[in-house]
Amino acid sequence: QVQLVESGGGLVQPGGSLRLSCAASGSISSINDMAWYRHAPGKQRDVVATISRGGSTNYADSVKGRFTISRDNAKNTVYLQMNSLKPEDTAVYYCNAAVIRGDTWYRLPHTYWGQGTQVTVSS
């Protein structure tokens, strides 16, 4: 009963910007790490950025300085601000969350994935 719903993808020209959002809902007690992954055709699925519950962030070298991950714990939402987009950023972007469910007696995290949102950078 936990879902991650993504939004914000689309078509943008090189150098443009997009902001992705991913909202978690359902039987949630708390959320530990959240992350954004991306998968381009013919390439591996790679982690783009991660953020801990306390706000500590990490970025892939390929996006460092251009992308910013953030979260709003009150809304169970993670964001990815993408600036200076390049054609090589074209991919399906997936959010990921380690969720402590509110409907279990144990407090072990379970990983959930969003449905993916397409980001296309093209002129």
Coordinates of N, CA, C and O in Angstrom, one line a residue, residues 8-20 38-41 43 62-63 66-67 80-93 117-123:
G8 N 6.9 15.6 -13.7 CA 7.8 16.7 -14.1 C 8.7 16.4 -15.3 O 9.4 17.3 -15.7
G9 N 8.6 15.2 -15.8 CA 9.4 14.9 -17.0 C 8.9 15.6 -18.2 O 7.8 16.2 -18.2
G10 N 9.7 15.5 -19.3 CA 9.3 16.1 -20.5 C 10.4 16.3 -21.5 O 11.5 15.8 -21.3
L11 N 10.1 17.1 -22.5 CA 11.1 17.4 -23.6 C 11.7 18.8 -23.3 O 10.9 19.8 -23.1
V12 N 13.0 18.9 -23.4 CA 13.6 20.2 -23.1 C 14.8 20.3 -24.0 O 15.4 19.3 -24.4
Q13 N 15.2 21.5 -24.4 CA 16.4 21.8 -25.2 C 17.6 21.7 -24.4 O 17.6 21.9 -23.2
P14 N 18.8 21.4 -25.0 CA 20.0 21.5 -24.3 C 20.2 22.8 -23.6 O 19.9 23.9 -24.2
G15 N 20.7 22.7 -22.4 CA 20.8 23.9 -21.6 C 19.6 24.3 -20.8 O 19.7 25.2 -19.9
G16 N 18.5 23.6 -21.0 CA 17.3 23.9 -20.3 C 17.2 23.3 -18.9 O 18.2 22.6 -18.5
S17 N 16.1 23.4 -18.2 CA 15.9 22.9 -16.9 C 14.6 22.2 -16.8 O 13.6 22.5 -17.4
L18 N 14.6 21.2 -15.9 CA 13.4 20.5 -15.4 C 13.4 20.2 -14.0 O 14.5 20.1 -13.4
R19 N 12.3 20.1 -13.3 CA 12.3 19.7 -11.9 C 11.3 18.5 -11.8 O 10.2 18.6 -12.1
L20 N 11.9 17.4 -11.4 CA 11.1 16.2 -11.1 C 10.7 16.1 -9.7 O 11.4 16.6 -8.8
R38 N 18.4 6.7 -13.2 CA 18.0 6.9 -14.6 C 18.5 5.7 -15.4 O 19.5 5.1 -15.1
H39 N 17.7 5.5 -16.4 CA 18.1 4.4 -17.3 C 17.9 4.8 -18.8 O 16.8 5.2 -19.2
A40 N 19.0 4.9 -19.5 CA 18.9 5.2 -20.9 C 19.0 4.0 -21.7 O 19.7 3.0 -21.3
P41 N 18.4 3.9 -22.9 CA 18.5 2.7 -23.8 C 19.9 2.3 -24.0 O 20.8 3.1 -24.4
K43 N 22.1 1.4 -22.0 CA 23.1 1.7 -20.9 C 22.6 1.1 -19.6 O 21.4 0.7 -19.5
S62 N 28.6 12.7 -13.2 CA 28.1 13.2 -14.5 C 27.1 14.3 -14.3 O 26.8 15.1 -15.2
V63 N 26.5 14.4 -13.1 CA 25.5 15.5 -12.8 C 25.9 16.5 -11.8 O 25.2 17.4 -11.6
R66 N 25.2 20.4 -11.6 CA 24.0 20.7 -12.5 C 22.7 20.3 -11.9 O 21.7 20.9 -12.1
F67 N 22.7 19.2 -11.1 CA 21.5 18.6 -10.5 C 21.5 18.9 -9.0 O 22.6 18.9 -8.4
L80 N 14.1 16.5 -7.8 CA 15.4 16.6 -8.5 C 15.3 17.8 -9.5 O 14.6 17.8 -10.5
Q81 N 16.1 18.8 -9.1 CA 16.2 20.0 -10.0 C 17.3 19.8 -11.0 O 18.5 19.5 -10.5
M82 N 17.0 19.8 -12.2 CA 18.0 19.5 -13.3 C 18.2 20.8 -14.1 O 17.3 21.2 -14.8
N83 N 19.4 21.3 -14.1 CA 19.8 22.5 -14.8 C 20.9 22.1 -15.8 O 21.5 21.1 -15.7
S84 N 21.1 23.0 -16.8 CA 22.1 22.8 -17.8 C 22.0 21.4 -18.4 O 23.0 20.8 -18.6
L85 N 20.8 21.0 -18.8 CA 20.6 19.7 -19.3 C 21.4 19.5 -20.6 O 21.5 20.3 -21.5
K86 N 21.8 18.2 -20.8 CA 22.6 17.8 -21.9 C 21.9 16.6 -22.6 O 21.1 15.9 -21.9
P87 N 22.1 16.4 -23.9 CA 21.5 15.3 -24.5 C 21.7 13.9 -23.8 O 20.9 13.1 -23.8
E88 N 22.9 13.8 -23.3 CA 23.2 12.6 -22.6 C 22.5 12.4 -21.3 O 22.5 11.3 -20.7
D89 N 21.7 13.4 -20.8 CA 20.8 13.2 -19.7 C 19.5 12.6 -20.1 O 18.7 12.2 -19.2
T90 N 19.3 12.4 -21.3 CA 18.1 11.7 -21.8 C 17.9 10.3 -21.2 O 18.8 9.5 -21.4
A91 N 16.8 10.0 -20.6 CA 16.7 8.8 -19.9 C 15.3 8.7 -19.3 O 14.6 9.8 -19.2
V92 N 14.9 7.6 -18.8 CA 13.8 7.4 -17.9 C 14.3 7.6 -16.5 O 15.2 6.8 -16.1
Y93 N 13.7 8.5 -15.7 CA 14.2 8.7 -14.4 C 13.2 8.1 -13.4 O 12.0 8.2 -13.5
T117 N 9.7 8.5 -15.2 CA 9.2 9.6 -16.0 C 10.3 9.9 -17.0 O 11.5 9.9 -16.7
Q118 N 9.9 10.1 -18.3 CA 10.8 10.3 -19.4 C 11.3 11.7 -19.4 O 10.5 12.7 -19.4
V119 N 12.6 11.9 -19.5 CA 13.3 13.1 -19.7 C 14.0 13.1 -21.0 O 14.9 12.2 -21.2
T120 N 13.7 13.9 -22.0 CA 14.3 14.0 -23.3 C 14.9 15.3 -23.5 O 14.2 16.4 -23.4
V121 N 16.2 15.4 -23.8 CA 17.0 16.6 -24.0 C 17.4 16.6 -25.5 O 18.3 15.8 -25.8
S122 N 16.8 17.4 -26.3 CA 17.1 17.4 -27.7 C 16.8 18.7 -28.3 O 15.9 19.4 -27.9
S123 N 17.5 19.1 -29.3 CA 17.3 20.3 -30.1 C 16.6 20.0 -31.4 O 16.2 20.9 -32.1

